[in-house]
Amino acid sequence: MDIVNPVMWSLHVGFAILWTGSVLFVTLAVLPPALRGDVGADALGSIVGRLRWITRIAALAFLASGGHMAGTLYTFESLTGTGRGHLVVTMIALWFLITGLVEVASGKLTDGLDAGKLREPARDAKPFLYGAAGLSAVLVVTAGLLATPGII
């Protein structure tokens, strides 16, 4: 039995759950109190730092595990010429977009917190976190479609 494929799938799905959950948690549970000024700057800075690290480590995990899966399960033609391939390409595009949005949002928050502000950087980061959260939901739906046998 080949142990590499289940390990790669588990790594990929595990980091996807951690990452999308973290993006949604920060956006839906941490950002609203930050916008009101109800959260401490140190706590917010710590949370944002964790989100940044989760995003960056997940990117490496996705590159390794997703690269392995794409290399063993797909050809260029199947990625560009089939419904399942289009879903995989969509997931890759969403991954890049969400990563970029999280990096911009966390940069705005970190810069503002370093300047001694709280509500203003939270306001500045809000559209980027909302975008990342919305695309994270789309990513989960796309993964669900890809995981459903016979749908595509």
CSV table of C-alpha atoms in Angstrom, one decimal:
chain,number,residue,atom,x,y,z
A,1,MET,CA,0.0,0.0,0.0
A,2,ASP,CA,1.2,3.5,-0.9
A,3,ILE,CA,1.3,5.6,2.2
A,4,VAL,CA,2.4,8.8,0.5
A,5,ASN,CA,-1.0,9.6,-1.1
A,6,PRO,CA,-3.1,9.4,2.1
A,7,VAL,CA,-0.4,11.4,4.0
A,8,MET,CA,-0.5,14.1,1.3
A,9,TRP,CA,-4.3,14.2,1.2
A,10,SER,CA,-4.4,14.4,5.0
A,11,LEU,CA,-1.8,17.1,5.1
A,12,HIS,CA,-3.6,19.1,2.4
A,13,VAL,CA,-7.1,18.8,4.0
A,14,GLY,CA,-5.8,19.4,7.5
A,15,PHE,CA,-4.0,22.6,6.6
A,16,ALA,CA,-7.0,23.7,4.5
A,17,ILE,CA,-9.3,23.3,7.5
A,18,LEU,CA,-6.8,25.2,9.8
A,19,TRP,CA,-6.3,28.0,7.3
A,20,THR,CA,-9.8,28.6,6.2
A,21,GLY,CA,-11.1,28.3,9.8
A,22,SER,CA,-8.5,30.8,10.9
A,23,VAL,CA,-9.4,33.3,8.2
A,24,LEU,CA,-13.1,33.0,9.1
A,25,PHE,CA,-12.5,33.2,12.8
A,26,VAL,CA,-10.4,36.3,12.6
A,27,THR,CA,-12.9,38.0,10.2
A,28,LEU,CA,-16.1,37.0,12.1
A,29,ALA,CA,-15.0,36.8,15.7
A,30,VAL,CA,-11.9,39.1,16.1
A,31,LEU,CA,-12.4,41.9,13.7
A,32,PRO,CA,-15.8,43.2,15.0
A,33,PRO,CA,-14.5,43.8,18.6
A,34,ALA,CA,-11.3,45.3,17.1
A,35,LEU,CA,-13.5,47.7,15.0
A,36,ARG,CA,-15.2,48.8,18.3
A,37,GLY,CA,-11.9,49.1,20.1
A,38,ASP,CA,-12.9,46.3,22.5
A,39,VAL,CA,-9.9,44.2,22.1
A,40,GLY,CA,-6.4,44.9,23.3
A,41,ALA,CA,-3.7,45.9,20.8
A,42,ASP,CA,-1.3,43.2,22.1
A,43,ALA,CA,-4.0,40.5,21.8
A,44,LEU,CA,-4.9,41.6,18.3
A,45,GLY,CA,-1.3,41.8,17.3
A,46,SER,CA,-0.7,38.2,18.5
A,47,ILE,CA,-3.8,36.9,16.7
A,48,VAL,CA,-2.8,38.6,13.5
A,49,GLY,CA,0.7,37.3,13.8
A,50,ARG,CA,-0.6,33.8,14.2
A,51,LEU,CA,-2.9,34.2,11.2
A,52,ARG,CA,0.1,35.3,9.1
A,53,TRP,CA,2.2,32.3,10.2
A,54,ILE,CA,-0.7,29.9,9.6
A,55,THR,CA,-1.1,31.4,6.1
A,56,ARG,CA,2.6,31.1,5.3
A,57,ILE,CA,3.0,27.6,6.6
A,58,ALA,CA,-0.2,26.5,4.9
A,59,ALA,CA,1.2,27.9,1.7
A,60,LEU,CA,4.2,25.6,1.9
A,61,ALA,CA,2.0,22.6,2.9
A,62,PHE,CA,-0.3,23.3,0.0
A,63,LEU,CA,2.6,23.6,-2.4
A,64,ALA,CA,4.0,20.3,-1.3
A,65,SER,CA,0.8,18.3,-0.9
A,66,GLY,CA,-1.1,19.9,-3.8
A,67,GLY,CA,1.9,19.7,-6.0
A,68,HIS,CA,2.2,16.0,-5.3
A,69,MET,CA,-1.6,15.4,-5.9
A,70,ALA,CA,-1.6,17.4,-9.1
A,71,GLY,CA,1.5,15.7,-10.4
A,72,THR,CA,0.2,12.2,-9.7
A,73,LEU,CA,-3.5,12.6,-10.5
A,74,TYR,CA,-3.6,15.1,-13.4
A,75,THR,CA,-2.0,16.1,-16.7
A,76,PHE,CA,-1.9,19.5,-18.2
A,77,GLU,CA,-4.7,18.4,-20.5
A,78,SER,CA,-6.9,17.1,-17.7
A,79,LEU,CA,-6.4,20.3,-15.6
A,80,THR,CA,-7.4,22.5,-18.5
A,81,GLY,CA,-9.9,20.3,-20.3
A,82,THR,CA,-12.1,18.7,-17.7
A,83,GLY,CA,-14.5,19.9,-15.0
A,84,ARG,CA,-12.5,18.4,-12.2
A,85,GLY,CA,-9.4,20.0,-13.6
A,86,HIS,CA,-11.1,23.4,-13.7
A,87,LEU,CA,-12.1,23.0,-10.1
A,88,VAL,CA,-8.5,22.3,-9.2
A,89,VAL,CA,-7.3,25.4,-11.1
A,90,THR,CA,-10.1,27.4,-9.4
A,91,MET,CA,-8.8,26.2,-6.0
A,92,ILE,CA,-5.3,27.3,-6.9
A,93,ALA,CA,-6.5,30.7,-8.0
A,94,LEU,CA,-8.5,31.1,-4.8
A,95,TRP,CA,-5.6,30.1,-2.7
A,96,PHE,CA,-3.4,32.8,-4.3
A,97,LEU,CA,-6.2,35.4,-3.9
A,98,ILE,CA,-6.9,34.6,-0.3
A,99,THR,CA,-3.2,34.5,0.6
A,100,GLY,CA,-2.8,37.9,-0.9
A,101,LEU,CA,-5.8,39.4,0.9
A,102,VAL,CA,-4.7,38.0,4.2
A,103,GLU,CA,-1.2,39.3,3.7
A,104,VAL,CA,-2.5,42.8,2.9
A,105,ALA,CA,-5.0,42.8,5.8
A,106,SER,CA,-2.4,41.6,8.3
A,107,GLY,CA,0.1,44.1,7.0
A,108,LYS,CA,-2.4,47.0,7.5
A,109,LEU,CA,-3.2,45.7,11.0
A,110,THR,CA,0.4,45.2,12.0
A,111,ASP,CA,1.5,48.6,10.7
A,112,GLY,CA,-1.4,50.3,12.5
A,113,LEU,CA,-0.8,48.5,15.7
A,114,ASP,CA,2.9,49.4,15.6
A,115,ALA,CA,1.8,53.0,15.3
A,116,GLY,CA,-0.3,52.7,18.5
A,117,LYS,CA,-3.6,52.6,16.7
A,118,LEU,CA,-6.4,50.0,16.9
A,119,ARG,CA,-9.7,50.9,15.2
A,120,GLU,CA,-8.2,52.6,12.2
A,121,PRO,CA,-6.1,49.7,11.1
A,122,ALA,CA,-9.0,47.3,11.8
A,123,ARG,CA,-11.2,49.5,9.5
A,124,ASP,CA,-8.4,49.5,6.9
A,125,ALA,CA,-8.1,45.7,7.0
A,126,LYS,CA,-11.8,45.1,7.0
A,127,PRO,CA,-12.5,44.9,3.2
A,128,PHE,CA,-9.5,42.6,2.7
A,129,LEU,CA,-10.5,40.2,5.5
A,130,TYR,CA,-14.1,40.2,4.3
A,131,GLY,CA,-12.8,39.4,0.8
A,132,ALA,CA,-10.6,36.6,2.2
A,133,ALA,CA,-13.5,35.2,4.2
A,134,GLY,CA,-15.9,35.2,1.3
A,135,LEU,CA,-13.3,33.6,-1.0
A,136,SER,CA,-12.6,31.0,1.8
A,137,ALA,CA,-16.3,30.0,1.7
A,138,VAL,CA,-16.1,29.7,-2.1
A,139,LEU,CA,-12.9,27.6,-1.6
A,140,VAL,CA,-14.8,25.2,0.7
A,141,VAL,CA,-17.7,24.9,-1.8
A,142,THR,CA,-15.2,24.2,-4.6
A,143,ALA,CA,-13.5,21.5,-2.5
A,144,GLY,CA,-16.8,20.0,-1.7
A,145,LEU,CA,-17.6,19.8,-5.4
A,146,LEU,CA,-14.2,18.3,-6.2
A,147,ALA,CA,-14.7,15.7,-3.4
A,148,THR,CA,-18.2,14.7,-4.6
A,149,PRO,CA,-17.9,11.7,-7.0
A,150,GLY,CA,-19.7,11.9,-10.3
A,151,ILE,CA,-20.8,15.5,-9.9
A,152,ILE,CA,-18.4,16.8,-12.5
